[in-house]
XYZ file of N, CA and C in Angstrom:
489
model
N -240.097 -151.434 -108.359
C -240.120 -149.957 -108.395
C -240.497 -149.981 -106.864
N -239.589 -148.725 -107.577
C -239.640 -148.175 -105.414
C -240.334 -146.887 -105.302
N -241.015 -146.338 -104.445
C -241.868 -147.522 -103.447
C -242.760 -148.210 -104.294
N -243.115 -149.372 -103.181
C -243.790 -150.483 -103.966
C -245.192 -149.929 -103.868
N -245.741 -149.008 -102.747
C -246.926 -148.230 -103.035
C -246.297 -146.753 -102.270
N -247.652 -145.986 -102.499
C -247.362 -145.064 -101.749
C -248.489 -144.089 -101.374
N -248.995 -143.326 -100.730
C -249.730 -142.265 -99.886
C -249.433 -141.139 -100.659
N -250.537 -140.002 -101.374
C -250.035 -139.451 -101.934
C -251.254 -138.225 -101.990
N -251.229 -137.385 -100.900
C -252.105 -136.475 -101.294
C -252.429 -135.794 -102.667
N -253.802 -135.128 -102.560
C -254.664 -134.604 -104.057
C -254.014 -133.777 -104.489
N -253.641 -133.475 -106.066
C -252.721 -132.689 -106.596
C -251.263 -132.727 -106.227
N -251.101 -133.218 -105.263
C -249.313 -133.523 -104.941
C -248.614 -134.686 -105.552
N -246.986 -134.620 -105.302
C -246.739 -134.954 -106.568
C -245.634 -136.547 -105.842
N -245.197 -137.643 -106.440
C -244.222 -138.661 -105.607
C -243.659 -138.976 -106.707
N -242.297 -139.279 -106.589
C -241.310 -139.400 -107.523
C -241.225 -140.837 -107.150
N -241.261 -142.080 -108.338
C -241.326 -144.016 -108.476
C -239.989 -143.866 -109.361
N -239.313 -144.635 -109.114
C -238.383 -145.079 -109.539
C -238.469 -146.753 -109.960
N -237.802 -146.763 -111.338
C -238.078 -148.290 -111.320
C -236.624 -148.791 -110.899
N -236.383 -150.279 -110.657
C -235.276 -150.849 -110.465
C -235.046 -152.360 -110.739
N -233.210 -152.399 -111.824
C -233.120 -153.804 -111.811
C -232.001 -154.379 -110.717
N -232.238 -155.336 -109.977
C -231.512 -155.773 -108.557
C -231.176 -154.722 -107.306
N -232.115 -153.657 -107.741
C -232.007 -152.880 -106.225
C -231.073 -151.724 -106.779
N -230.823 -151.703 -108.377
C -230.213 -149.990 -108.547
C -231.013 -149.551 -109.592
N -231.296 -148.000 -109.678
C -232.114 -147.479 -110.605
C -232.167 -147.908 -112.488
N -233.042 -148.493 -112.753
C -232.896 -148.955 -114.073
C -233.130 -148.161 -115.237
N -231.766 -147.700 -116.356
C -231.294 -146.600 -116.705
C -232.124 -147.421 -118.461
N -232.913 -147.846 -118.565
C -233.092 -148.531 -119.586
C -234.104 -147.549 -119.800
N -234.826 -147.347 -121.493
C -236.443 -146.864 -121.627
C -237.262 -147.310 -121.006
N -238.028 -146.653 -120.771
C -239.057 -146.898 -119.528
C -240.312 -146.420 -119.760
N -241.286 -147.230 -119.877
C -243.275 -146.553 -119.821
C -243.474 -146.880 -118.719
N -244.467 -145.754 -118.272
C -245.031 -145.538 -117.498
C -246.905 -145.301 -117.417
N -247.622 -146.116 -116.803
C -248.992 -145.688 -116.962
C -249.439 -146.416 -115.596
N -250.771 -145.878 -115.465
C -251.749 -145.346 -114.251
C -252.845 -146.240 -114.389
N -253.531 -147.078 -113.851
C -254.969 -148.106 -114.277
C -254.703 -148.603 -116.002
N -253.805 -148.569 -116.513
C -253.758 -149.124 -117.535
C -253.626 -147.962 -118.674
N -253.725 -146.683 -118.040
C -253.794 -145.451 -119.062
C -252.537 -144.985 -118.830
N -251.650 -144.674 -120.432
C -250.418 -144.348 -120.903
C -250.196 -142.529 -120.344
N -249.099 -142.424 -119.313
C -249.118 -141.205 -118.765
C -250.132 -140.705 -117.863
N -251.386 -141.450 -117.583
C -252.428 -141.482 -116.796
C -253.743 -140.017 -117.590
N -254.405 -139.882 -116.895
C -255.210 -138.855 -117.172
C -255.823 -137.681 -115.880
N -256.372 -137.347 -116.163
C -257.683 -136.347 -114.901
C -258.056 -137.219 -113.765
N -258.341 -138.667 -114.374
C -258.728 -139.213 -113.515
C -258.049 -140.307 -112.512
N -257.133 -140.634 -113.382
C -255.670 -141.658 -112.219
C -254.780 -140.526 -111.666
N -254.544 -139.139 -112.450
C -253.576 -138.432 -111.983
C -252.542 -138.687 -113.228
N -251.255 -138.077 -113.378
C -250.723 -138.692 -114.743
C -249.074 -138.542 -114.027
N -248.069 -139.332 -115.175
C -246.718 -139.751 -114.527
C -246.222 -139.411 -115.639
N -245.134 -139.003 -115.461
C -243.832 -138.740 -116.706
C -243.013 -139.983 -116.741
N -242.476 -139.726 -117.774
C -241.287 -140.747 -118.310
C -240.093 -141.073 -117.372
N -240.030 -140.050 -116.298
C -239.132 -140.236 -115.537
C -239.567 -140.700 -114.026
N -240.910 -140.969 -114.090
C -241.733 -141.131 -112.830
C -242.356 -140.714 -111.709
N -242.337 -139.426 -112.017
C -243.078 -138.466 -111.219
C -244.446 -137.997 -111.471
N -244.562 -139.336 -110.413
C -246.167 -139.007 -110.807
C -247.337 -137.750 -110.111
N -248.335 -137.163 -110.046
C -248.898 -136.438 -110.253
C -250.392 -136.676 -110.077
N -251.125 -136.567 -108.279
C -252.125 -137.199 -108.059
C -253.457 -136.388 -108.993
N -254.362 -136.863 -109.197
C -255.459 -136.155 -109.182
C -256.080 -135.100 -107.921
N -256.919 -134.469 -108.139
C -257.886 -133.753 -107.562
C -258.459 -134.082 -106.488
N -258.812 -136.011 -106.692
C -259.755 -136.186 -106.070
C -259.422 -138.073 -104.934
N -259.774 -138.028 -104.232
C -258.994 -139.343 -103.594
C -259.756 -140.539 -104.363
N -258.588 -141.602 -104.368
C -259.287 -143.073 -104.933
C -258.233 -143.743 -104.625
N -257.781 -145.008 -105.298
C -257.099 -145.881 -105.594
C -256.184 -145.934 -106.912
N -255.655 -146.304 -107.245
C -254.729 -146.370 -108.139
C -253.152 -147.370 -108.504
N -253.059 -148.226 -109.560
C -251.934 -149.037 -109.991
C -251.627 -147.938 -111.189
N -249.919 -147.786 -110.091
C -248.656 -147.573 -111.465
C -247.971 -148.928 -112.052
N -248.098 -148.903 -113.244
C -246.846 -149.747 -113.914
C -246.127 -149.450 -114.448
N -244.780 -149.992 -114.564
C -243.363 -149.409 -114.791
C -243.197 -150.288 -116.147
N -242.541 -150.403 -117.323
C -242.569 -151.341 -118.000
C -240.948 -150.760 -118.450
N -240.178 -151.457 -118.470
C -239.026 -151.846 -119.139
C -238.880 -151.827 -120.425
N -238.946 -151.180 -121.591
C -239.114 -151.702 -123.082
C -237.692 -152.102 -123.547
N -235.961 -152.029 -122.746
C -235.319 -153.109 -123.464
C -235.852 -154.606 -123.526
N -236.316 -155.019 -121.603
C -236.119 -156.123 -121.508
C -237.720 -156.789 -121.132
N -238.383 -156.024 -121.688
C -240.266 -156.407 -121.891
C -240.852 -156.714 -120.357
N -240.310 -156.659 -119.530
C -240.953 -156.531 -118.301
C -241.463 -155.168 -117.351
N -242.431 -155.756 -116.467
C -242.810 -154.825 -115.552
C -243.142 -155.004 -114.108
N -243.473 -153.622 -113.100
C -243.500 -153.717 -111.844
C -244.565 -152.848 -111.975
N -245.090 -152.882 -110.485
C -246.246 -152.356 -110.388
C -245.929 -151.589 -108.954
N -247.057 -150.455 -108.627
C -247.028 -149.791 -107.362
C -248.235 -149.358 -107.125
N -248.633 -149.296 -105.823
C -250.352 -149.332 -105.150
C -249.939 -147.439 -104.633
N -251.002 -146.876 -105.434
C -251.114 -145.460 -104.717
C -252.399 -145.150 -104.761
N -252.767 -145.046 -103.235
C -253.483 -144.337 -102.261
C -253.315 -143.128 -102.445
N -254.695 -142.218 -103.251
C -254.747 -140.681 -102.888
C -255.727 -140.488 -101.798
N -255.208 -139.530 -101.118
C -256.185 -138.939 -99.674
C -255.941 -137.711 -99.864
N -257.537 -137.072 -99.455
C -257.809 -135.795 -99.190
C -257.857 -135.368 -97.844
N -257.416 -135.833 -96.834
C -257.697 -135.304 -95.811
C -256.743 -136.728 -94.561
N -256.312 -135.949 -93.642
C -255.485 -137.355 -92.731
C -256.365 -136.928 -91.144
N -256.985 -137.863 -90.399
C -258.119 -137.644 -88.990
C -257.530 -138.572 -88.575
N -257.258 -138.287 -87.178
C -256.757 -139.099 -85.956
C -257.391 -138.907 -84.791
N -257.729 -140.070 -84.179
C -258.967 -140.001 -83.230
C -258.430 -140.984 -82.317
N -257.786 -140.392 -81.224
C -257.596 -140.698 -80.261
C -258.369 -141.196 -79.138
N -259.473 -141.954 -79.582
C -261.128 -142.278 -78.649
C -261.583 -141.189 -78.109
N -261.694 -140.148 -78.449
C -262.484 -138.660 -78.529
C -262.043 -138.774 -77.039
N -260.995 -138.517 -76.606
C -260.700 -137.835 -75.386
C -260.558 -136.570 -75.107
N -261.180 -136.245 -74.252
C -261.083 -134.648 -73.233
C -260.021 -134.080 -73.939
N -259.837 -132.768 -73.656
C -258.863 -131.493 -73.988
C -258.003 -132.307 -72.879
N -256.635 -132.494 -73.284
C -255.881 -132.497 -72.287
C -255.945 -133.757 -70.955
N -257.023 -134.579 -71.380
C -257.130 -135.565 -70.458
C -256.016 -136.622 -70.311
N -255.842 -137.095 -71.207
C -254.626 -138.136 -71.935
C -253.644 -137.518 -73.152
N -252.811 -136.868 -72.794
C -251.784 -136.419 -74.171
C -251.401 -137.216 -74.699
N -250.796 -137.103 -76.088
C -249.865 -137.687 -76.675
C -248.304 -137.559 -75.892
N -247.794 -137.707 -75.870
C -246.183 -137.607 -75.876
C -245.555 -136.730 -76.644
N -244.416 -135.789 -77.330
C -243.984 -135.834 -77.848
C -242.776 -136.935 -78.206
N -242.788 -137.041 -79.924
C -241.823 -138.007 -80.178
C -242.872 -139.765 -79.763
N -243.669 -139.595 -79.850
C -244.384 -141.008 -79.767
C -244.846 -141.185 -81.247
N -244.841 -140.722 -82.213
C -244.846 -140.980 -84.074
C -243.680 -140.420 -84.549
N -243.003 -141.577 -85.424
C -241.773 -141.540 -86.456
C -242.160 -141.885 -87.544
N -240.916 -141.382 -88.440
C -241.333 -141.750 -90.088
C -240.569 -142.716 -90.361
N -240.913 -143.645 -91.453
C -240.264 -144.840 -91.723
C -239.350 -144.931 -93.354
N -238.535 -144.922 -94.107
C -237.927 -144.948 -95.130
C -237.560 -143.588 -95.625
N -237.184 -142.789 -94.870
C -237.076 -141.049 -95.266
C -236.058 -140.721 -96.150
N -235.674 -141.692 -96.413
C -234.339 -141.916 -97.747
C -234.963 -141.364 -99.076
N -236.409 -142.168 -98.929
C -237.299 -142.249 -100.449
C -238.096 -141.048 -100.783
N -237.601 -139.691 -99.721
C -238.424 -138.314 -100.073
C -237.530 -137.657 -100.647
N -237.443 -137.122 -101.518
C -236.591 -136.303 -102.528
C -236.523 -135.052 -102.689
N -237.142 -135.048 -101.822
C -237.538 -132.790 -102.302
C -237.348 -132.351 -100.603
N -237.350 -131.085 -100.574
C -237.419 -130.461 -99.324
C -238.655 -130.437 -98.745
N -239.671 -130.600 -100.037
C -241.178 -130.288 -99.587
C -241.264 -131.317 -99.336
N -241.157 -132.463 -99.738
C -241.061 -133.671 -99.245
C -240.907 -134.066 -97.401
N -240.126 -133.426 -97.108
C -239.617 -133.772 -95.954
C -240.317 -132.172 -94.987
N -240.669 -130.847 -95.695
C -241.253 -130.456 -94.840
C -242.751 -130.750 -94.577
N -243.341 -131.718 -95.204
C -245.130 -132.260 -94.862
C -244.736 -132.994 -93.763
N -243.332 -133.798 -93.549
C -243.160 -134.767 -92.482
C -243.530 -133.886 -91.225
N -242.234 -132.977 -91.518
C -242.766 -132.202 -90.491
C -243.491 -131.443 -89.777
N -244.201 -130.941 -90.612
C -245.681 -130.239 -90.731
C -246.410 -131.040 -90.210
N -246.165 -132.422 -89.758
C -247.076 -133.087 -89.329
C -246.933 -133.589 -87.745
N -245.902 -133.045 -87.601
C -245.174 -132.831 -86.066
C -244.071 -134.203 -86.209
N -243.660 -134.892 -86.817
C -242.649 -135.943 -87.271
C -241.269 -134.941 -86.607
N -240.566 -135.780 -85.551
C -239.272 -135.505 -85.333
C -238.505 -136.360 -84.996
N -238.740 -137.438 -85.311
C -237.779 -139.123 -85.776
C -237.955 -139.618 -86.833
N -237.530 -140.876 -87.471
C -237.360 -141.416 -88.576
C -236.635 -142.526 -88.478
N -236.415 -143.659 -89.321
C -235.891 -144.499 -89.418
C -235.563 -144.574 -90.710
N -234.736 -145.330 -91.361
C -234.596 -145.618 -92.899
C -233.743 -147.003 -92.850
N -233.892 -147.427 -94.118
C -233.028 -149.168 -94.673
C -231.546 -148.314 -94.968
N -230.696 -148.660 -93.845
C -229.264 -148.689 -93.807
C -228.312 -149.251 -95.276
N -229.090 -150.479 -95.990
C -228.080 -150.774 -96.706
C -226.709 -151.351 -96.366
N -226.771 -152.102 -95.360
C -225.942 -152.869 -94.924
C -224.985 -153.867 -95.968
N -225.574 -154.297 -96.720
C -225.133 -155.398 -97.734
C -224.491 -154.138 -98.956
N -224.699 -152.878 -99.307
C -223.856 -152.161 -99.964
C -222.672 -151.922 -98.774
N -223.159 -151.270 -97.915
C -222.127 -150.755 -96.594
C -220.663 -152.149 -96.862
N -221.161 -152.571 -96.539
C -220.359 -153.891 -96.378
C -219.629 -155.279 -97.257
N -219.503 -154.443 -98.379
C -219.603 -155.030 -99.769
C -217.974 -155.163 -99.906
N -217.616 -154.755 -99.202
C -215.903 -155.184 -99.200
C -215.510 -155.242 -97.675
N -213.993 -155.399 -97.329
C -213.581 -155.441 -95.900
C -213.479 -154.035 -95.446
N -214.070 -153.303 -95.750
C -213.702 -152.139 -95.166
C -215.189 -151.016 -95.831
N -215.549 -151.428 -94.660
C -217.084 -150.677 -94.676
C -217.118 -149.288 -95.367
N -218.096 -149.051 -96.097
C -218.172 -147.526 -96.689
C -219.414 -147.234 -96.584
N -219.532 -145.820 -96.012
C -220.730 -145.665 -95.271
C -221.192 -144.021 -95.977
N -220.537 -143.937 -97.129
C -220.955 -142.809 -98.054
C -221.851 -142.077 -98.448
N -222.903 -143.405 -99.000
C -224.550 -143.404 -99.487
C -224.712 -143.134 -97.922
N -224.705 -143.444 -96.796
C -225.716 -143.693 -96.154
C -225.418 -142.621 -95.256
N -223.973 -141.702 -95.005
C -223.930 -140.416 -94.538
C -224.761 -139.297 -95.369
N -224.620 -139.404 -96.640
C -225.139 -138.122 -97.298
C -226.631 -138.459 -97.056
N -226.986 -139.207 -96.916
C -229.136 -139.406 -96.802
C -229.011 -138.356 -95.171
N -228.624 -139.164 -94.651
C -228.743 -138.398 -93.405
C -228.547 -137.270 -93.142
N -227.467 -137.175 -93.841
C -226.872 -135.502 -93.909
C -227.988 -134.299 -94.406
N -228.801 -135.280 -95.657
C -229.783 -134.377 -96.469
C -231.107 -134.280 -95.489
N -231.213 -135.698 -94.941
C -232.629 -135.564 -93.946
C -233.176 -134.639 -92.817
N -231.346 -135.158 -92.185
C -231.372 -134.309 -90.810
C -230.951 -132.673 -91.089
N -230.481 -132.612 -92.338
C -230.484 -131.187 -92.976
C -231.522 -129.989 -93.311
N -232.571 -130.757 -93.664
C -234.021 -129.997 -94.032
C -233.639 -129.436 -92.082
N -234.000 -129.730 -91.028
C -234.170 -129.528 -89.744
C -234.951 -130.725 -88.863
N -234.882 -130.578 -88.020
C -235.922 -131.711 -86.665
C -235.748 -133.140 -86.817
N -235.936 -133.414 -87.669
C -235.705 -135.028 -87.896
C -234.506 -135.595 -87.416
N -234.442 -136.739 -86.176
C -233.562 -137.185 -85.766
C -233.666 -138.889 -85.976
N -232.388 -139.070 -86.399
C -232.348 -141.200 -86.293
C -232.214 -141.876 -84.990
């Protein structure tokens, strides 16, 4: 399952993807949350395409996907949160400023929509890093950067995120 864990704001959405050997699983799939098929208002809901919608209150949940053809399952942990608080030691205003660019984001390739990227930008994140997929790039004697190039173009095209 990708991602294997996620932090999701109350009422927001996260896409999960079943994978077989690192590629999307194209078999018939079934999703459940905390053992409830499709979820409910307490756990959040998930479609059979892996789109999770968090409930309107915080909590911890386990998403399970079942590959109906193989009978195998995979899990992802979900933490639903209502707010984010950062405490830098209760410093006085401007006493010890945090320099721009100190924080970054990882796994930006897992963000599927412009809205997801907008949330990262709204948090003041201007730099990121991602999995380069070197095994795929160098699968033959001639490196093929196409998949990485398109991901970087999508993420940086949303503005102000650099690698």
